Coordinates of N, CA and C in Angstrom, one line a residue:
M20 N 16.4 -2.4 -8.6 CA 15.7 -2.3 -7.7 C 14.4 -1.4 -8.0
A21 N 13.2 -2.3 -7.9 CA 12.0 -1.5 -8.6 C 10.8 -1.5 -6.8
A22 N 10.3 -0.4 -7.5 CA 9.6 -0.1 -6.0 C 7.8 0.3 -6.7
R23 N 7.3 0.1 -6.3 CA 5.7 1.1 -6.2 C 5.5 2.0 -5.1
I24 N 4.8 3.0 -5.8 CA 3.9 4.2 -4.9 C 2.5 3.8 -5.0
Y25 N 2.0 4.1 -3.7 CA 0.9 3.9 -3.8 C 0.0 4.9 -2.5
Q26 N -1.1 5.0 -2.5 CA -1.8 5.8 -1.4 C -2.6 4.5 -0.5
R27 N -2.6 4.9 0.6 CA -2.8 4.1 1.8 C -4.3 3.9 1.6
A28 N -4.8 2.7 1.3 CA -6.8 2.5 1.1 C -6.9 2.5 2.8
K29 N -8.4 2.9 3.0 CA -9.1 2.6 4.1 C -9.7 1.3 4.3
S30 N -9.2 0.7 5.2 CA -9.4 -0.7 6.1 C -11.2 -1.0 5.8
A31 N -11.6 -2.1 5.8 CA -12.9 -2.2 6.1 C -13.5 -1.8 7.5
M32 N -12.7 -1.9 8.3 CA -12.8 -2.2 9.8 C -12.4 -0.8 10.4
Q33 N -12.1 0.6 9.3 CA -11.9 1.7 9.9 C -13.0 2.5 9.2
S34 N -13.9 3.7 10.4 CA -14.2 4.5 10.1 C -14.0 5.8 9.8
G35 N -12.9 6.1 10.7 CA -12.4 7.6 10.3 C -11.6 7.6 9.2
K36 N -10.6 8.4 8.9 CA -9.9 8.9 8.1 C -8.5 9.0 8.3
A37 N -8.2 8.4 9.5 CA -6.8 8.6 10.2 C -5.8 7.6 9.2
R38 N -4.3 8.3 8.6 CA -3.5 7.6 7.9 C -4.0 7.5 6.6
V39 N -5.0 7.7 5.8 CA -5.4 7.6 4.4 C -4.8 8.4 3.4
D40 N -4.2 9.5 3.8 CA -3.5 10.7 3.1 C -2.2 10.1 2.9
E41 N -1.5 9.4 3.5 CA 0.1 8.7 3.0 C -0.3 8.3 2.2
W42 N 1.2 8.6 1.6 CA 1.8 7.8 0.2 C 2.7 6.6 0.8
I43 N 2.7 5.8 0.3 CA 3.7 4.6 0.7 C 4.6 4.1 -0.7
L44 N 5.9 3.9 0.0 CA 6.9 3.4 -1.2 C 7.1 2.0 -0.9
E45 N 6.8 0.9 -1.6 CA 7.1 -0.1 -1.0 C 8.1 -0.9 -2.1
F46 N 8.6 -1.6 -1.9 CA 9.7 -2.4 -2.6 C 9.2 -3.8 -2.9
E47 N 9.4 -4.0 -4.7 CA 9.2 -5.2 -5.2 C 10.1 -6.3 -4.7
Q48 N 9.3 -7.6 -4.9 CA 10.2 -8.9 -4.2 C 11.5 -9.1 -5.7
S49 N 12.6 -9.3 -5.3 CA 13.7 -9.5 -6.1 C 13.6 -10.8 -6.3
E50 N 13.3 -11.9 -6.0 CA 13.4 -13.1 -5.7 C 12.4 -14.0 -5.5
A51 N 12.2 -15.5 -6.0 CA 11.3 -16.1 -5.4 C 10.9 -16.6 -4.2
R52 N 9.7 -16.3 -3.2 CA 9.7 -16.8 -1.8 C 9.9 -18.6 -2.3
K53 N 10.5 -19.0 -1.1 CA 10.7 -20.5 -1.0 C 10.3 -21.1 0.2
P54 N 9.8 -22.3 0.3 CA 9.4 -23.0 1.5 C 10.4 -23.9 2.3
D55 N 10.0 -23.4 3.8 CA 11.2 -23.6 4.5 C 11.3 -25.4 4.9
P56 N 12.1 -26.1 4.7 CA 11.7 -27.6 4.8 C 11.9 -28.2 6.0
L57 N 11.7 -27.1 7.3 CA 11.6 -27.5 8.7 C 10.2 -27.5 9.1
M58 N 9.9 -25.9 8.7 CA 8.6 -25.7 9.5 C 7.6 -25.4 8.2
G59 N 7.7 -25.1 7.1 CA 6.9 -25.2 5.9 C 6.5 -23.9 5.6
W60 N 7.1 -22.9 6.2 CA 7.1 -21.7 6.1 C 7.3 -20.5 5.1
T61 N 6.7 -19.9 4.2 CA 7.6 -19.3 3.1 C 8.3 -18.2 3.2
G62 N 9.4 -17.9 3.1 CA 10.2 -17.0 3.0 C 11.4 -16.5 2.2
S63 N 12.3 -15.6 2.1 CA 13.3 -15.3 1.1 C 14.4 -14.2 1.9
S64 N 15.1 -14.6 1.3 CA 16.4 -13.7 1.8 C 16.3 -12.2 1.3
D65 N 15.6 -11.9 0.7 CA 15.1 -10.2 0.2 C 14.9 -9.6 1.4
T66 N 15.6 -8.7 1.8 CA 15.1 -8.0 2.8 C 14.4 -6.6 2.5
Q67 N 14.5 -6.2 1.2 CA 14.4 -4.8 0.9 C 12.7 -4.9 0.4
S68 N 12.3 -6.4 0.4 CA 10.5 -6.5 0.1 C 10.0 -6.0 1.8
Q69 N 10.7 -5.9 2.7 CA 10.2 -6.0 4.4 C 10.2 -4.2 4.1
V70 N 10.6 -3.4 3.6 CA 10.6 -2.2 4.1 C 9.3 -1.3 3.1
R71 N 9.2 -0.5 4.1 CA 7.8 0.2 3.7 C 8.2 1.7 4.0
L72 N 8.1 2.9 3.2 CA 8.4 4.0 3.9 C 7.2 4.8 3.1
T73 N 6.9 5.9 4.6 CA 5.7 6.5 3.7 C 6.4 8.0 3.7
F74 N 5.0 8.6 3.3 CA 5.5 9.6 2.6 C 4.1 10.8 3.1
P75 N 4.3 12.3 3.1 CA 2.9 13.1 3.2 C 2.3 13.3 2.3
D76 N 3.0 13.1 1.0 CA 2.4 13.3 -0.3 C 3.0 12.5 -1.7
K77 N 2.6 12.2 -2.8 CA 3.0 11.8 -3.7 C 4.1 12.1 -4.6
E78 N 4.3 13.6 -4.5 CA 5.7 14.3 -5.0 C 6.7 13.6 -4.0
A79 N 6.8 13.8 -2.8 CA 7.8 13.5 -1.9 C 8.3 12.0 -2.2
A80 N 7.2 11.1 -2.6 CA 8.0 9.7 -2.4 C 8.5 9.6 -3.8
K81 N 7.8 10.5 -4.6 CA 8.7 10.2 -6.3 C 9.9 11.1 -5.7
A82 N 10.2 12.5 -5.3 CA 11.4 12.7 -5.1 C 12.5 11.9 -4.2
Y83 N 12.0 11.2 -3.6 CA 12.8 10.0 -2.6 C 13.1 9.0 -3.9
A84 N 12.4 8.7 -4.4 CA 12.7 7.6 -5.3 C 14.2 7.8 -6.4
E85 N 13.6 9.0 -7.3 CA 14.5 9.6 -8.2 C 15.9 10.3 -7.6
K86 N 15.7 10.5 -6.1 CA 17.2 11.0 -5.3 C 17.8 9.6 -5.1
H87 N 17.5 8.7 -4.9 CA 17.9 7.1 -4.4 C 18.1 6.4 -5.8
G88 N 17.9 6.8 -7.0 CA 18.0 5.8 -8.1 C 16.9 4.5 -8.1
I89 N 15.8 4.9 -7.3 CA 14.8 3.6 -7.3 C 13.9 3.9 -8.5
A90 N 13.7 2.7 -9.2 CA 12.6 3.0 -10.6 C 11.4 2.3 -9.8
A91 N 10.6 3.3 -9.7 CA 9.4 3.3 -8.9 C 8.3 4.0 -10.0
R92 N 7.3 2.8 -9.8 CA 5.6 2.9 -10.7 C 5.0 3.8 -9.6
V93 N 3.9 4.5 -9.7 CA 2.8 5.3 -9.2 C 1.5 4.7 -9.6
H94 N 1.2 4.1 -8.4 CA -0.7 3.7 -8.7 C -1.6 4.5 -8.2
P95 N -2.2 4.9 -9.4 CA -3.0 6.2 -9.0 C -4.2 5.8 -7.9
T96 N -4.9 6.8 -7.2 CA -6.0 6.2 -6.1 C -7.1 5.8 -7.0
P97 N -7.8 4.8 -6.7 CA -9.1 4.6 -7.3 C -10.0 5.6 -6.7
P98 N -10.9 5.7 -7.8 CA -12.3 6.6 -7.0 C -13.2 6.5 -5.9
K99 N -13.5 6.8 -5.0 CA -14.1 6.8 -4.0 C -15.8 6.4 -4.3
K100 N -16.1 5.1 -4.1 CA -17.7 4.9 -4.4 C -18.4 4.9 -3.3
L101 N -19.2 5.8 -3.2 CA -20.2 6.2 -2.1 C -21.8 5.5 -2.7
K102 N -22.1 4.5 -1.8 CA -23.4 4.4 -2.0 C -24.7 4.7 -1.0
L103 N -25.2 5.9 -1.8 CA -26.0 6.4 -0.7 C -27.4 6.0 -0.3
Q104 N -27.5 5.8 0.6 CA -29.2 5.2 1.4 C -29.6 5.4 2.1
A105 N -30.6 5.5 2.5 CA -31.8 5.8 3.4 C -31.7 4.8 4.3
Y106 N -32.0 5.2 5.7 CA -32.6 3.9 6.4 C -33.9 3.6 6.1
A107 N -34.5 4.3 5.4 CA -36.2 3.7 5.0 C -36.0 3.1 3.9
D108 N -35.3 3.0 3.2 CA -34.7 2.0 2.0 C -35.1 0.5 2.6
N109 N -34.6 0.2 3.6 CA -34.9 -1.2 4.2 C -36.1 -1.6 4.4
F110 N -37.0 -1.0 4.1 CA -38.5 -1.3 4.5 C -39.8 -1.2 3.2
Q111 N -38.9 -1.0 2.1 CA -39.6 -0.9 0.8 C -40.2 -2.0 0.3

């Protein structure tokens, strides 16, 4: 059972910083998805891929994975890039 640990990213529609500091443990898919012959939707019988656990920090997520024998990879948080621009720059 493999999993990945990452920090929740702020969405494009979000201006605040709510739930940005949470770390997520998410299980990877163990089998490929198959299209349903009747409806055409894709799905699989792997229920672990639907599980998403949240933790307050990275160490808690790693400790949970080690305690339960889950091989987890930690994805580092990408650095935040701020584009500082003044309103007056629009008229130059």
